[in-house]
Short mmCIF file of C-alpha atoms in Angstrom, two decimals:
data_model
loop_
_atom_site.label_atom_id
_atom_site.label_comp_id
_atom_site.label_asym_id
_atom_site.label_seq_id
_atom_site.Cartn_x
_atom_site.Cartn_y
_atom_site.Cartn_z
CA MET A 1 -19.41 -22.86 -8.96
CA ASN A 2 -19.84 -26.35 -7.52
CA LYS A 3 -19.35 -27.36 -3.89
CA ALA A 4 -15.92 -28.90 -4.42
CA ALA A 5 -14.54 -25.80 -6.13
CA PHE A 6 -15.94 -23.54 -3.41
CA ASP A 7 -14.45 -25.67 -0.64
CA ASP A 8 -11.11 -25.56 -2.39
CA TYR A 9 -11.36 -21.76 -2.61
CA ILE A 10 -12.12 -21.51 1.11
CA LYS A 11 -9.17 -23.71 2.06
CA ASN A 12 -6.50 -22.56 -0.37
CA ARG A 13 -7.47 -18.93 -0.82
CA TYR A 14 -9.70 -17.57 1.93
CA GLU A 15 -8.11 -19.27 4.92
CA GLU A 16 -4.61 -18.70 3.58
CA GLN A 17 -5.25 -14.97 3.19
CA MET A 18 -6.82 -14.78 6.64
CA SER A 19 -3.70 -16.33 8.16
CA TYR A 20 -1.45 -14.00 6.16
CA TYR A 21 -3.25 -10.85 7.31
CA ALA A 22 -3.40 -12.02 10.91
CA LYS A 23 0.35 -12.68 10.94
CA SER A 24 1.22 -9.46 9.11
CA SER A 25 -1.00 -7.39 11.38
CA ARG A 26 0.56 -8.90 14.49
CA GLU A 27 4.13 -8.39 13.23
CA ASN A 28 3.58 -4.74 12.32
CA ARG A 29 1.83 -4.09 15.65
CA ASP A 30 4.75 -5.58 17.62
CA LYS A 31 7.34 -3.61 15.62
CA TYR A 32 5.41 -0.40 16.10
CA LYS A 33 5.20 -0.93 19.88
CA LYS A 34 8.93 -1.69 20.14
CA PHE A 35 9.86 1.42 18.17
CA GLN A 36 7.50 3.56 20.24
CA TRP A 37 8.85 2.29 23.57
CA ALA A 38 12.41 2.90 22.39
CA LEU A 39 11.50 6.45 21.39
CA ILE A 40 9.83 7.11 24.74
CA ILE A 41 12.78 5.83 26.77
CA LEU A 42 15.44 7.59 24.70
CA SER A 43 13.54 10.87 24.54
CA ALA A 44 13.03 10.86 28.32
CA SER A 45 16.65 9.97 29.11
CA ALA A 46 18.24 12.68 26.93
CA PRO A 47 17.34 15.69 29.14
CA VAL A 48 18.36 13.76 32.27
CA LEU A 49 21.79 13.08 30.83
CA VAL A 50 22.16 16.72 29.79
CA ALA A 51 21.36 17.81 33.35
CA ILE A 52 24.00 15.60 34.98
CA ASP A 53 26.71 16.29 32.41
CA GLY A 54 29.82 17.55 34.20
CA LEU A 55 28.57 16.44 37.60
CA LYS A 56 31.29 15.63 40.12
CA ILE A 57 30.91 12.46 42.16
CA GLU A 58 33.13 12.28 45.20
CA VAL A 59 34.39 8.79 45.92
CA THR A 60 36.82 9.66 48.73
CA ASN A 61 38.21 12.86 50.18
CA THR A 62 40.97 12.85 47.59
CA PHE A 63 39.31 11.12 44.67
CA TRP A 64 36.28 12.19 42.64
CA ILE A 65 34.84 11.47 39.25
CA MET A 66 33.50 14.01 36.78
CA LEU A 67 30.89 12.75 34.37
CA HIS A 68 31.44 13.57 30.70
CA ILE A 69 28.42 12.22 28.87
CA LYS A 70 27.88 14.65 26.03
CA ILE A 71 28.78 11.93 23.54
CA PHE A 72 25.96 9.77 24.91
CA VAL A 73 23.49 12.61 24.48
CA VAL A 74 24.54 12.99 20.85
CA ILE A 75 24.14 9.25 20.26
CA ILE A 76 20.68 9.24 21.87
CA THR A 77 19.57 12.24 19.82
CA ALA A 78 20.74 10.57 16.62
CA SER A 79 18.99 7.34 17.60
CA VAL A 80 15.72 9.18 18.18
CA ALA A 81 15.96 10.76 14.74
CA ILE A 82 16.67 7.37 13.13
CA LEU A 83 13.77 5.66 14.89
CA THR A 84 11.36 8.46 14.00
CA THR A 85 12.39 8.30 10.34
CA ALA A 86 12.05 4.51 10.35
CA LEU A 87 8.49 4.72 11.67
CA LYS A 88 7.52 7.13 8.91
CA THR A 89 9.29 5.10 6.25
CA PHE A 90 8.08 1.59 7.06
CA ASN A 91 4.57 2.64 8.19
CA TYR A 92 4.27 -0.07 10.84
CA PHE A 93 1.18 1.47 12.44
CA GLU A 94 -0.57 2.12 9.11
CA ASN A 95 0.18 -1.43 7.94
CA TYR A 96 -1.10 -2.85 11.21
CA VAL A 97 -4.41 -0.98 10.90
CA ASN A 98 -4.77 -1.79 7.20
CA TYR A 99 -4.10 -5.52 7.62
CA ARG A 100 -6.40 -5.75 10.62
CA ASN A 101 -9.27 -3.96 8.85
CA THR A 102 -8.90 -6.21 5.80
CA ARG A 103 -9.04 -9.33 7.95
CA GLU A 104 -12.09 -8.04 9.81
CA GLU A 105 -13.88 -7.36 6.52
CA MET A 106 -13.14 -10.90 5.33
CA LYS A 107 -14.30 -12.36 8.65
CA ARG A 108 -17.54 -10.35 8.44
CA GLU A 109 -18.18 -11.67 4.93
CA ILE A 110 -18.00 -15.32 5.96
CA HIS A 111 -20.52 -14.65 8.76
CA LEU A 112 -22.92 -12.98 6.33
CA TYR A 113 -22.57 -15.99 4.03
CA ASP A 114 -23.12 -18.57 6.77
CA PHE A 115 -26.25 -16.89 8.19
CA ARG A 116 -27.65 -15.77 4.81
CA ILE A 117 -27.75 -12.11 5.79
CA GLY A 118 -28.19 -9.24 3.33
CA ASP A 119 -27.62 -10.11 -0.31
CA TYR A 120 -26.85 -13.70 0.66
CA GLY A 121 -30.45 -14.20 1.76
CA GLU A 122 -32.11 -12.96 -1.42
CA HIS A 123 -33.97 -15.44 -3.58
CA GLY A 124 -32.12 -16.70 -6.65
CA VAL A 125 -28.69 -15.41 -5.55
CA HIS A 126 -25.71 -17.70 -6.12
CA ARG A 127 -24.23 -17.41 -2.63
CA GLU A 128 -20.87 -19.03 -3.39
CA ALA A 129 -20.22 -16.84 -6.44
CA LEU A 130 -21.24 -13.71 -4.53
CA PHE A 131 -18.93 -14.65 -1.66
CA VAL A 132 -15.94 -15.16 -3.96
CA GLN A 133 -16.65 -11.90 -5.75
CA ARG A 134 -16.78 -9.90 -2.53
CA ILE A 135 -13.68 -11.50 -1.04
CA GLU A 136 -11.67 -10.79 -4.18
CA SER A 137 -12.97 -7.22 -4.16
CA ILE A 138 -11.72 -6.78 -0.60
CA LEU A 139 -8.31 -8.20 -1.51
CA ASP A 140 -8.03 -6.04 -4.62
CA LYS A 141 -8.83 -2.94 -2.58
CA GLU A 142 -6.09 -3.79 -0.09
CA HIS A 143 -3.56 -4.71 -2.79
CA SER A 144 -4.10 -1.39 -4.57
CA GLN A 145 -2.64 0.38 -1.51
CA TRP A 146 0.64 -1.48 -1.67
CA PRO A 147 3.73 0.36 -2.91
CA ALA A 148 5.26 -0.80 -6.16
CA SER A 149 8.24 -2.40 -4.38
CA LYS A 150 5.97 -4.65 -2.26
CA LYS A 151 3.95 -5.70 -5.29
CA LEU A 152 7.11 -6.78 -7.11
CA LYS A 153 8.36 -8.65 -4.03
CA ASP A 154 5.10 -10.55 -3.56
CA GLN A 155 4.95 -11.29 -7.27
CA ALA A 156 8.42 -12.84 -7.08
CA ASN A 157 7.33 -14.91 -4.06
CA GLY A 158 4.24 -16.13 -5.89
CA LYS A 159 1.75 -14.37 -3.58
CA GLY A 160 0.18 -12.32 -6.32
CA GLU A 161 0.10 -11.96 -10.05
CA TYR A 162 0.59 -8.48 -11.36
CA GLU A 163 0.99 -7.74 -15.01
CA PRO A 164 3.47 -4.98 -15.85
CA VAL A 165 1.88 -1.87 -17.23
CA VAL A 166 3.35 -0.83 -20.56
CA VAL A 167 2.90 2.85 -21.28
CA ALA A 168 2.94 3.68 -24.99
CA PRO A 169 4.84 6.81 -26.03
CA PRO A 170 2.60 9.78 -26.78
CA ALA A 171 1.66 10.21 -30.42
CA VAL A 172 3.20 13.16 -32.23
CA ALA A 173 0.53 15.41 -33.61
CA ASP A 174 0.72 16.56 -37.24
CA PRO A 175 1.20 20.35 -37.15
CA THR A 176 -0.57 20.71 -40.51
CA ILE A 177 -3.85 19.30 -39.11
CA THR A 178 -5.96 21.38 -36.77
CA ASP A 179 -9.02 20.43 -34.79
CA ASP A 180 -11.31 22.24 -37.24
CA ASN A 181 -10.20 20.55 -40.43
CA ALA A 182 -8.87 17.22 -39.10
CA ASP A 183 -11.90 15.23 -40.27
CA VAL A 184 -12.11 17.06 -43.58
CA ASN A 185 -8.45 16.50 -44.40
CA ALA A 186 -8.73 12.82 -43.48
CA ASP A 187 -11.72 12.07 -45.74
CA THR A 188 -11.45 14.63 -48.59
CA PRO A 189 -8.77 14.07 -51.27
CA PRO A 190 -6.66 17.07 -52.29
CA PRO A 191 -8.08 19.13 -55.21
CA PRO A 192 -6.53 18.59 -58.68
CA PRO A 193 -4.03 21.22 -59.87
CA GLU A 194 -5.53 24.09 -61.91
CA ALA A 195 -4.78 24.13 -65.65
CA PRO A 196 -2.74 27.14 -66.84
CA VAL A 197 -4.76 29.86 -68.58
CA ASP A 198 -3.45 31.17 -71.90
CA ASP A 199 -3.86 34.94 -72.15
CA ALA A 200 -4.12 34.72 -75.95
CA GLU A 201 -7.14 32.39 -75.78
CA GLU A 202 -8.97 34.58 -73.31
CA VAL A 203 -12.37 35.41 -74.81
CA LYS A 204 -13.29 39.02 -74.61
CA PRO A 205 -16.90 39.88 -73.90
#
């Protein structure tokens, strides 16, 4: 790999992926925090509302207000269930950790390359080729954790190339062939039919 090709890889592949993982990590972190704060506030407010349900508030000597807030408690409880399910479904925290770890691994690799540390400092090693190989290995490891729906979405957006896997139907085994005589039946032709024996021509001893 020449210098121009390596510089192009750094600019159009490495730096682009670093920006993508930084942005994705930040977005998933912010969503996770918002969902968590909403869960904390709603979960804490539900028992308070239950406690004051039916409370009478006297405005004047002849006028008072009774609080009927059971419907709000039901709405809050349903909202907590929805938010909890959304966190488990969209995996904001797991995505945040995964994207951050991938970016940190890529950042570590560029430092090892620049300072010729480890395998990059060995004699006769093609540093640029080794760097590209390791970066692609890190990306492949992260991509393998994506669900199928995300892979198809990124493929449609041109962020990745994934070939569809075609699964061939299972072969139907021949019931007349067993494991013991499979090789013999495949290589040995069937024996010729036996000639009929005439009882009249049978030679007596």
